[in-house]
Amino acid sequence: MGTIELVATRYRPEQDVQPWEQRYTVPCSEDMSLLDALNYIKDELDPSLSHRWSCRMAICGSCGVMVNGEPKLSCKTFLRDYREAGVVQVRALDNLPVERDLVADISGVVEHIEAVKPWLIRHSTAPVDTAHTQTPEQMARYHAFSQCINCALCYAACPQFGRNPAFLGPAALTLAQRYNLDSRDEGSSERMPWLNAEEGVWSCTFVGYCSEVCPKDVDPASAINRGKVASDINYGVNLFRLLRGKSDA
Amino acid sequence: MRKPWQPQQPRDWWLHNPAYRRYMLREATALPLMLYTLLLLAGIFQFSRGEVAFAAWLSWMQTPAALLLQGIALAAALLHAVTWVALVPKILVIDSDRLRIDPRQVLRAHQLGALAGNLGLVVATLWLLWPAGGA
Amino acid sequence: MRRSHEPISWSLFGAGGMLLAFIGPGLIVSTLLLAWLVQDPQALHATLSSGLQHPLARLAALAVIALPLYHTAHRLYHGLHDLHITGPTWLLGGFFYGGATALSALCALWLFSL
C-alpha cells in the first residue's frame, strides 16, 4: 500500500480571513475512497479538519467536494484514479458559501429547490377510492429526473449559478420538470412562473457540465432545456391570451 | 458565530476547466459566423446594385483577408453543426401519450438532415456554376 | 417572479442555430466555390436574378441572413455576460438584437427592391 498527497483547502471562520491550503500524506490502496482518506485525516492526523458525510454509498448527497477542480461525491471517488496525478486537491464545492474547511453551505440551493414546489399537486384534496395509476411509459418520462439526491454538485458545476446566485439552478429546475412531467401531477401552472422567469430556465446557456458531473445521471441540462421549450410555448400561449384581451397569466 | 467565506466567480472562470473551455469555444463560433453573415449581407447589397458591383464583391471574396475569414468561419460552422446536432435530442424530446419518438431517432434524423442540407447546397452550387460559369 | 421575454430571442436563436447546422458549412463552401470558380459574373448575376424573382426565394435569402444574425447576436450577448463584461441591458440588448433587426430590415429592403 503506497501513499498519496492530499491538499485540502482549509477555512476556519474563527481565525482565518481567507482559505488556505494544507498538505497531508494519506495511505492509498486500491479500495480507498476519498471519503476514507478524509476520515483517515480526521481520525489519525488532524481532528480539526471538517467535512460532511453520512451514507458512504452515493445516496445521501452529503459529501460533495471539488476534487482536482471537479465536483464529486468523495465517497464515489477513488484514490487509485489519482495515482498518476500524484496529488488530490480537495476544496469545498464551488459557487457556494464555505461554512468551514470542506463544508459548503447548500441552504440557498435547498431554498431554490423548495421554491418550485417539488411534490405532487392535486386540485382535489378529497381522498380517491382508486390509486392514481400510471403506465410504465408515463413513469419513464420523469424517472431519470427523480433520481436527484440534492448533493448540489450541479450547482458547483454551473457557471451561471456562480455568476448569479439568484438563478434557480440545475436541481431545482430539474425537479420542476420532474413533477410537471408526472401524469399524476396537476400543479404545472404553479411551477411555470418560476420556469418562465429570468432566474428560471432563461439563465441557463446549456454549458452542460451539470449533466457531466451528476453522480446519479439525472441530466439536468436536458431537463432545463426541455423546460425552455415548455416556457417558450407558455409564452406564445400567453401572448395569444393577451391579444384576445384576456389577463396576463 | 457564523462567518462563511463568500467565493467570487473569477472573470477567467472558463479557463480553468476543459468543459468550460469547450463551452466557450462553442459559443465563440458565433463571432466568425456573424462576420461571415455580414460578408453575405454585403454581397446581397452589391448584388442589388448591379452586375459590376456584384463582380467586385465576388473578386473581393478572393482576397487573403476574406479567404482567411471564410476559412475560420467554415471551421466554426462545422463545430457549430456538430455541437448543435448533438444537443438537439436533449432539447427536442417527443414523448407524450399519443406520440413517442426514440431520442436516437431524433438525433439520427438531424444528423442526416444536416448532412443532406450541407452536401445538397454544395452540389447545387456546382450545378449552378456549370452553365453560368461556362467552364 | 417576472416573466422573461427571452423566449422571443431564444426562438430566433434556435431557428438560426438549426439553419446554420443544416446549411452553414455548405453555404460557406458554396460561396468559396462561387467566388473561386465563377467565369462570368454577369451570367451568374442573371441566373441568380431570375432565381430571386420568386418571392419565396427572396424570403429564403432573407432567412439565411436574418436568422444567423439573431443566432450569433444572442450568443455574443450572453457571451459578454459570461466574460463579466457588463453594461446597461438596454444598451447591450439594443446593440445586439437591435443591430440584428436593423440589418435584417436592410437586407429585406435590398432583396425586395430587386
Coordinates of C-alpha atoms in Angstrom, one line a residue:
Chain A
M1 CA 0.0 0.0 0.0
G2 CA 1.5 3.3 -1.1
T3 CA 0.7 6.8 -0.1
I4 CA -0.7 9.9 -1.9
E5 CA -0.6 13.6 -1.2
L6 CA -3.8 15.2 -0.3
V7 CA -4.1 19.0 -0.3
A8 CA -7.1 20.3 1.5
T9 CA -8.3 23.9 1.3
R10 CA -8.9 24.9 4.9
Y11 CA -11.1 27.7 6.2
R12 CA -11.7 28.2 9.9
P13 CA -14.1 31.1 10.4
E14 CA -12.8 31.8 13.9
Q15 CA -9.2 32.6 12.9
D16 CA -8.9 32.7 9.1
V17 CA -9.5 35.7 6.9
Q18 CA -9.4 33.6 3.7
P19 CA -9.0 30.0 2.7
W20 CA -5.5 28.4 2.7
E21 CA -4.1 25.0 1.7
Q22 CA -2.9 22.2 4.0
R23 CA -1.0 19.2 2.8
Y24 CA -1.5 15.7 4.2
T25 CA 0.1 12.3 3.3
V26 CA -2.5 9.6 3.3
P27 CA -2.4 5.8 2.6
C28 CA -3.6 4.9 -0.8
S29 CA -4.9 1.4 -1.5
E30 CA -6.9 0.0 -4.4
D31 CA -10.2 0.2 -2.5
M32 CA -9.8 3.5 -0.7
S33 CA -12.3 6.3 -1.5
L34 CA -11.6 9.9 -1.0
L35 CA -14.0 9.9 1.9
D36 CA -11.9 7.1 3.5
A37 CA -8.9 9.4 3.1
L38 CA -10.7 12.4 4.7
N39 CA -11.8 10.2 7.6
Y40 CA -8.3 9.0 8.0
I41 CA -7.0 12.5 8.3
K42 CA -9.8 13.4 10.7
D43 CA -9.1 10.3 12.9
E44 CA -5.4 9.9 12.7
L45 CA -3.7 13.2 11.6
D46 CA -5.8 16.3 12.2
P47 CA -9.1 16.2 14.0
S48 CA -9.7 19.9 13.2
L49 CA -10.5 19.2 9.5
S50 CA -14.2 19.5 8.9
H51 CA -16.1 17.6 6.1
R52 CA -19.6 16.4 5.7
W53 CA -20.6 12.8 5.1
S54 CA -23.1 10.2 6.0
C55 CA -24.0 7.2 3.9
R56 CA -20.7 6.3 2.2
M57 CA -22.8 4.9 -0.8
A58 CA -23.7 7.9 -3.0
I59 CA -27.3 8.2 -1.9
C60 CA -27.3 10.8 0.9
G61 CA -25.7 13.5 -1.2
S62 CA -23.7 15.0 1.8
C63 CA -20.1 14.5 0.8
G64 CA -19.8 16.7 -2.3
V65 CA -16.4 18.4 -2.7
M66 CA -14.3 19.7 -5.5
V67 CA -11.6 17.1 -6.4
N68 CA -8.8 18.5 -8.7
G69 CA -11.3 21.1 -9.8
E70 CA -14.2 18.8 -10.5
P71 CA -17.4 18.5 -8.3
K72 CA -17.5 14.9 -7.0
L73 CA -19.0 12.9 -4.1
S74 CA -16.0 11.9 -2.0
C75 CA -17.5 8.5 -1.3
K76 CA -17.8 7.8 -5.0
T77 CA -14.2 9.0 -5.8
F78 CA -11.3 6.6 -5.5
L79 CA -7.7 7.5 -4.7
R80 CA -6.5 4.9 -7.2
D81 CA -7.7 7.2 -10.0
Y82 CA -5.4 10.0 -8.8
R83 CA -2.1 8.0 -8.6
E84 CA -1.0 9.4 -11.9
A85 CA -1.9 12.9 -11.0
G86 CA 0.1 12.3 -7.8
V87 CA -1.9 14.7 -5.7
V88 CA -5.5 15.1 -4.8
Q89 CA -6.6 18.7 -4.3
V90 CA -9.8 18.9 -2.3
R91 CA -11.8 22.0 -1.5
A92 CA -15.4 22.9 -0.7
L93 CA -18.0 22.9 -3.5
D94 CA -17.6 25.9 -5.9
N95 CA -20.1 28.7 -6.2
L96 CA -21.4 28.2 -2.6
P97 CA -20.6 29.9 0.7
V98 CA -17.9 28.0 2.6
E99 CA -19.1 27.4 6.2
R100 CA -15.8 25.7 7.3
D101 CA -13.0 23.8 5.5
L102 CA -14.7 21.4 3.1
V103 CA -18.2 22.2 4.2
A104 CA -20.2 24.3 1.7
D105 CA -23.5 25.8 2.8
I106 CA -26.2 24.4 0.5
S107 CA -29.1 26.1 2.2
G108 CA -29.6 28.5 -0.7
V109 CA -29.8 25.6 -3.0
V110 CA -32.4 23.9 -0.8
E111 CA -34.4 27.1 -0.8
H112 CA -34.3 27.2 -4.6
I113 CA -35.5 23.6 -4.7
E114 CA -38.4 24.2 -2.3
A115 CA -39.5 27.2 -4.3
V116 CA -40.6 25.2 -7.3
K117 CA -42.9 23.0 -5.2
P118 CA -41.3 19.6 -5.9
W119 CA -44.2 17.5 -4.8
L120 CA -47.3 16.1 -6.4
I121 CA -50.0 18.8 -6.6
R122 CA -53.7 17.8 -7.0
H123 CA -56.6 20.2 -7.4
S124 CA -58.9 17.9 -5.4
T125 CA -57.9 17.1 -1.9
A126 CA -60.7 14.6 -1.4
P127 CA -59.3 11.0 -0.9
V128 CA -59.6 8.9 -4.0
D129 CA -61.1 5.4 -4.0
T130 CA -58.7 4.1 -6.5
A131 CA -54.9 4.6 -6.8
H132 CA -53.6 7.2 -9.3
T133 CA -52.4 4.6 -11.8
Q134 CA -49.5 5.3 -14.1
T135 CA -48.2 3.3 -17.1
P136 CA -44.5 2.3 -17.3
E137 CA -44.2 4.7 -20.2
Q138 CA -45.6 7.6 -18.2
M139 CA -43.2 6.8 -15.3
A140 CA -40.2 6.6 -17.7
R141 CA -41.0 10.2 -18.8
Y142 CA -39.7 11.6 -15.4
H143 CA -37.9 8.7 -13.8
A144 CA -34.4 9.8 -14.5
F145 CA -35.2 13.3 -13.2
S146 CA -36.5 11.8 -9.9
Q147 CA -33.1 10.3 -9.1
C148 CA -31.7 13.6 -7.8
I149 CA -30.2 13.3 -4.3
N150 CA -29.8 17.1 -3.8
C151 CA -26.0 16.9 -3.5
A152 CA -25.5 20.3 -5.2
L153 CA -22.7 19.0 -7.4
C154 CA -24.6 20.5 -10.4
Y155 CA -24.6 23.9 -8.7
A156 CA -20.8 23.7 -8.2
A157 CA -20.6 22.9 -11.9
C158 CA -22.8 25.7 -13.1
P159 CA -21.0 28.9 -14.1
Q160 CA -24.4 30.7 -14.5
F161 CA -25.2 30.0 -10.8
G162 CA -21.7 31.1 -9.9
R163 CA -22.4 34.3 -11.9
N164 CA -25.8 34.9 -10.4
P165 CA -26.8 33.0 -7.3
A166 CA -30.5 34.1 -7.8
F167 CA -30.6 31.6 -10.7
L168 CA -32.8 28.7 -9.5
G169 CA -30.2 26.3 -10.9
P170 CA -30.0 22.8 -12.2
A171 CA -31.5 20.7 -9.4
A172 CA -34.5 23.0 -8.7
L173 CA -35.4 23.3 -12.4
T174 CA -35.0 19.6 -13.0
L175 CA -37.3 18.8 -10.1
A176 CA -39.8 21.3 -11.5
Q177 CA -39.7 19.3 -14.8
R178 CA -39.8 16.0 -12.9
Y179 CA -43.2 17.0 -11.4
N180 CA -44.5 18.8 -14.5
L181 CA -43.9 15.6 -16.5
D182 CA -45.6 13.3 -13.9
S183 CA -49.0 12.2 -15.3
R184 CA -50.5 12.3 -11.7
D185 CA -49.5 15.9 -11.1
E186 CA -51.8 18.9 -11.7
G187 CA -49.5 21.7 -10.5
S188 CA -47.6 22.8 -13.6
S189 CA -49.4 26.1 -13.7
E190 CA -48.0 26.9 -10.2
R191 CA -44.5 26.0 -11.3
M192 CA -44.5 27.7 -14.7
P193 CA -44.0 31.2 -13.3
W194 CA -40.7 30.0 -11.8
L195 CA -39.6 28.4 -15.1
N196 CA -40.7 31.5 -17.1
A197 CA -38.6 33.9 -15.0
E198 CA -35.2 35.3 -15.9
E199 CA -33.9 33.4 -12.8
G200 CA -35.7 30.3 -14.1
V201 CA -34.8 28.4 -17.2
W202 CA -33.7 31.5 -19.0
S203 CA -30.5 32.0 -17.1
C204 CA -29.2 28.7 -18.5
T205 CA -26.9 28.8 -21.5
F206 CA -26.5 25.0 -21.8
V207 CA -23.0 24.7 -20.6
G208 CA -23.9 21.1 -20.0
Y209 CA -21.3 20.5 -17.2
C210 CA -24.1 19.9 -14.6
S211 CA -25.0 16.7 -16.5
E212 CA -21.4 15.6 -16.8
V213 CA -20.8 15.8 -13.0
C214 CA -24.2 14.4 -11.8
P215 CA -23.4 11.3 -9.8
K216 CA -26.9 9.9 -10.5
D217 CA -27.1 10.5 -14.3
V218 CA -30.1 12.9 -13.9
D219 CA -29.1 15.0 -16.9
P220 CA -30.3 18.4 -15.5
A221 CA -29.1 20.2 -18.7
S222 CA -31.6 18.3 -20.7
A223 CA -34.4 18.9 -18.1
I224 CA -33.8 22.7 -18.1
N225 CA -33.6 22.9 -21.8
R226 CA -36.9 21.0 -22.2
G227 CA -38.2 23.5 -19.7
K228 CA -37.1 26.2 -22.1
V229 CA -39.3 24.6 -24.8
A230 CA -42.2 24.4 -22.3
S231 CA -41.7 28.1 -21.3
D232 CA -41.4 29.1 -24.9
I233 CA -44.8 27.5 -25.7
N234 CA -46.2 29.0 -22.5
Y235 CA -45.0 32.5 -23.6
G236 CA -46.7 32.0 -27.0
V237 CA -50.0 30.9 -25.5
N238 CA -49.9 33.8 -23.0
L239 CA -49.2 36.2 -25.8
F240 CA -52.3 34.8 -27.7
R241 CA -54.3 35.3 -24.5
L242 CA -53.2 38.9 -24.2
L243 CA -54.0 39.6 -27.8
R244 CA -57.5 38.3 -27.2
G245 CA -57.9 40.8 -24.4
K246 CA -57.5 38.3 -21.5
S247 CA -55.4 38.9 -18.5
D248 CA -51.7 38.1 -18.1
A249 CA -51.2 34.6 -16.7
Chain B
M1 CA -20.6 32.6 15.3
R2 CA -21.0 32.0 11.6
K3 CA -18.7 33.8 9.2
P4 CA -19.0 31.9 5.9
W5 CA -16.4 32.6 3.2
Q6 CA -18.2 34.1 0.1
P7 CA -16.4 33.0 -3.1
Q8 CA -16.5 35.3 -6.1
Q9 CA -16.5 33.9 -9.6
P10 CA -13.3 35.0 -11.2
R11 CA -13.5 36.7 -14.5
D12 CA -11.4 34.0 -16.1
W13 CA -13.5 31.1 -14.7
W14 CA -13.9 29.5 -18.1
L15 CA -10.1 29.0 -18.5
H16 CA -9.8 26.6 -15.5
N17 CA -11.9 23.6 -16.7
P18 CA -11.8 21.7 -20.0
A19 CA -15.6 21.5 -20.0
Y20 CA -15.9 25.3 -19.7
R21 CA -13.2 25.8 -22.4
R22 CA -15.2 23.6 -24.8
Y23 CA -18.4 25.6 -23.9
M24 CA -16.7 28.9 -24.6
L25 CA -15.3 27.6 -27.9
R26 CA -18.8 26.5 -28.9
E27 CA -20.2 30.0 -28.0
A28 CA -17.2 31.7 -29.8
T29 CA -18.3 30.1 -33.1
A30 CA -20.8 33.0 -33.2
L31 CA -18.2 35.6 -33.8
P32 CA -16.8 34.3 -37.2
L33 CA -20.3 33.2 -38.2
M34 CA -21.6 36.7 -37.6
L35 CA -18.8 38.3 -39.6
Y36 CA -19.4 35.8 -42.4
T37 CA -23.1 36.7 -42.4
L38 CA -22.1 40.3 -42.7
L39 CA -20.0 39.4 -45.7
L40 CA -23.0 37.7 -47.2
L41 CA -25.2 40.7 -46.4
A42 CA -22.6 42.9 -48.2
G43 CA -22.9 40.5 -51.1
I44 CA -26.6 41.0 -51.3
F45 CA -26.2 44.7 -51.2
Q46 CA -23.7 44.6 -54.0
F47 CA -25.9 42.2 -55.9
S48 CA -28.8 44.7 -55.6
R49 CA -26.6 47.4 -57.0
G50 CA -25.9 45.5 -60.2
E51 CA -23.6 43.3 -62.2
V52 CA -20.4 45.4 -61.8
A53 CA -20.7 45.8 -58.0
F54 CA -21.5 42.1 -57.7
A55 CA -18.4 41.1 -59.7
A56 CA -16.4 43.3 -57.5
W57 CA -17.8 41.6 -54.4
L58 CA -17.0 38.2 -55.9
S59 CA -13.4 39.1 -56.6
W60 CA -13.1 40.8 -53.1
M61 CA -14.2 37.5 -51.6
Q62 CA -11.0 36.0 -53.1
T63 CA -8.7 38.4 -51.2
P64 CA -6.5 36.9 -48.5
A65 CA -8.3 38.6 -45.7
A66 CA -11.7 37.4 -46.9
L67 CA -10.4 33.9 -47.5
L68 CA -9.0 33.8 -44.0
L69 CA -12.3 34.9 -42.5
Q70 CA -14.2 32.3 -44.6
G71 CA -11.7 29.6 -43.5
I72 CA -12.2 30.4 -39.9
A73 CA -16.0 30.7 -40.4
L74 CA -16.0 27.2 -42.1
A75 CA -14.3 25.7 -39.1
A76 CA -16.7 27.5 -36.8
A77 CA -19.7 26.4 -38.8
L78 CA -18.5 22.7 -38.7
L79 CA -18.0 22.9 -34.9
H80 CA -21.4 24.6 -34.6
A81 CA -23.1 22.0 -36.7
V82 CA -21.6 19.1 -34.8
T83 CA -22.3 20.5 -31.3
W84 CA -25.7 21.8 -32.2
V85 CA -27.0 18.5 -33.7
A86 CA -25.6 16.6 -30.7
L87 CA -27.7 18.7 -28.3
V88 CA -30.9 18.5 -30.2
P89 CA -32.2 15.2 -28.7
K90 CA -31.7 16.6 -25.2
I91 CA -34.0 19.6 -26.0
L92 CA -36.4 18.3 -28.6
V93 CA -38.0 15.4 -26.7
I94 CA -41.1 14.0 -28.3
D95 CA -42.7 11.8 -25.6
S96 CA -46.4 12.1 -25.0
D97 CA -49.2 9.5 -24.6
R98 CA -50.0 9.9 -28.2
L99 CA -46.6 10.1 -29.8
R100 CA -43.2 8.9 -28.7
I101 CA -40.1 9.1 -30.8
D102 CA -36.8 7.5 -29.6
P103 CA -34.2 10.2 -28.9
R104 CA -31.7 8.2 -31.0
Q105 CA -34.1 8.6 -34.0
V106 CA -34.3 12.3 -33.4
L107 CA -30.5 12.5 -33.4
R108 CA -30.2 10.4 -36.5
A109 CA -32.8 12.4 -38.4
H110 CA -31.0 15.7 -37.6
Q111 CA -27.6 14.2 -38.5
L112 CA -28.9 13.0 -41.8
G113 CA -30.7 16.3 -42.4
A114 CA -27.6 18.4 -41.7
L115 CA -25.6 16.1 -44.0
A116 CA -28.1 16.3 -46.8
G117 CA -28.6 20.1 -46.4
N118 CA -24.9 20.9 -46.5
L119 CA -23.9 18.5 -49.2
G120 CA -27.0 19.3 -51.2
L121 CA -26.2 23.0 -51.1
V122 CA -22.6 22.4 -52.4
V123 CA -23.8 20.1 -55.1
A124 CA -26.5 22.7 -56.2
T125 CA -23.8 25.4 -56.3
L126 CA -21.5 23.2 -58.5
W127 CA -24.5 22.5 -60.8
L128 CA -25.3 26.3 -60.9
L129 CA -21.7 27.1 -61.8
W130 CA -21.6 24.7 -64.8
P131 CA -23.9 26.5 -67.2
A132 CA -23.5 30.0 -65.7
G133 CA -19.7 29.9 -65.5
G134 CA -19.3 28.4 -68.9
A135 CA -16.4 26.4 -67.6
Chain C
M1 CA -41.4 36.2 -10.5
R2 CA -41.4 38.4 -13.5
R3 CA -41.9 36.7 -16.9
S4 CA -38.8 36.8 -19.0
H5 CA -39.1 37.9 -22.7
E6 CA -36.2 35.6 -23.5
P7 CA -38.5 33.2 -25.4
I8 CA -38.5 35.7 -28.3
S9 CA -34.7 35.9 -28.7
W10 CA -34.3 32.2 -27.8
S11 CA -36.7 31.1 -30.6
L12 CA -34.8 33.2 -33.1
F13 CA -31.5 31.9 -31.7
G14 CA -32.8 28.3 -32.1
A15 CA -34.1 28.8 -35.6
G16 CA -30.8 30.4 -36.6
G17 CA -28.8 27.7 -35.0
M18 CA -30.8 25.0 -36.7
L19 CA -30.4 26.7 -40.1
L20 CA -26.7 27.2 -39.6
A21 CA -26.3 23.5 -38.6
F22 CA -28.2 22.4 -41.7
I23 CA -26.7 24.7 -44.3
G24 CA -23.9 26.7 -42.6
P25 CA -20.8 24.8 -43.6
G26 CA -22.3 24.1 -47.1
L27 CA -23.1 27.7 -47.6
I28 CA -19.6 28.8 -46.8
V29 CA -18.1 26.2 -49.1
S30 CA -20.6 27.3 -51.7
T31 CA -19.6 31.0 -51.6
L32 CA -16.0 30.0 -51.7
L33 CA -16.6 27.9 -54.8
L34 CA -18.7 30.6 -56.4
A35 CA -16.1 33.3 -56.0
W36 CA -13.3 30.9 -57.0
L37 CA -14.8 29.1 -60.0
V38 CA -17.1 31.7 -61.5
Q39 CA -16.0 32.5 -65.1
D40 CA -18.8 35.0 -66.0
P41 CA -20.0 37.1 -63.0
Q42 CA -22.6 38.8 -65.3
A43 CA -24.2 35.4 -66.2
L44 CA -24.2 34.4 -62.6
H45 CA -25.9 37.7 -61.7
A46 CA -28.5 37.0 -64.3
T47 CA -29.1 33.4 -63.1
L48 CA -29.4 34.5 -59.5
S49 CA -31.7 37.4 -60.5
S50 CA -34.1 35.1 -62.3
G51 CA -33.9 32.7 -59.3
L52 CA -34.8 35.6 -56.9
Q53 CA -37.8 36.6 -59.0
H54 CA -40.0 34.3 -56.8
P55 CA -40.9 35.9 -53.5
L56 CA -40.3 32.7 -51.7
A57 CA -36.7 32.7 -52.9
R58 CA -36.3 36.2 -51.6
L59 CA -37.8 35.2 -48.3
A60 CA -35.4 32.2 -48.1
A61 CA -32.4 34.5 -48.8
L62 CA -33.7 36.9 -46.1
A63 CA -33.9 33.9 -43.6
V64 CA -30.3 32.9 -44.5
I65 CA -29.2 36.4 -43.4
A66 CA -31.6 37.3 -40.6
L67 CA -31.7 34.1 -38.6
P68 CA -27.9 33.7 -38.4
L69 CA -27.7 37.3 -37.4
Y70 CA -30.1 36.8 -34.5
H71 CA -28.4 33.5 -33.6
T72 CA -24.9 35.0 -33.4
A73 CA -26.2 38.2 -31.7
H74 CA -27.8 36.1 -29.0
R75 CA -24.7 34.0 -28.3
L76 CA -22.4 37.1 -28.3
Y77 CA -24.8 38.9 -26.0
H78 CA -24.8 36.1 -23.5
G79 CA -21.0 35.6 -24.1
L80 CA -20.3 39.1 -22.8
H81 CA -22.3 38.3 -19.6
D82 CA -20.1 35.1 -19.3
L83 CA -17.0 37.2 -19.7
H84 CA -18.1 39.6 -16.9
I85 CA -18.4 42.4 -19.5
T86 CA -21.4 44.3 -18.2
G87 CA -23.4 47.3 -19.2
P88 CA -26.9 48.6 -19.2
T89 CA -29.3 45.9 -20.6
W90 CA -30.9 48.5 -23.0
L91 CA -27.5 49.3 -24.4
L92 CA -26.1 45.8 -24.9
G93 CA -29.5 44.3 -25.9
G94 CA -30.2 47.2 -28.2
F95 CA -26.8 46.8 -29.8
F96 CA -27.0 43.1 -30.5
Y97 CA -30.7 42.4 -31.0
G98 CA -31.4 45.9 -32.4
G99 CA -28.4 45.6 -34.7
A100 CA -29.6 42.2 -36.0
T101 CA -33.1 43.7 -36.5
A102 CA -31.8 46.7 -38.4
L103 CA -29.5 44.7 -40.6
S104 CA -32.3 42.2 -41.3
A105 CA -34.6 45.1 -42.3
L106 CA -31.9 46.5 -44.6
C107 CA -31.5 43.0 -46.2
A108 CA -35.2 42.8 -46.7
L109 CA -35.2 46.2 -48.3
W110 CA -32.4 45.3 -50.7
L111 CA -33.9 41.9 -51.6
F112 CA -37.4 43.1 -52.2
S113 CA -36.3 46.1 -54.3
L114 CA -34.5 43.9 -56.8

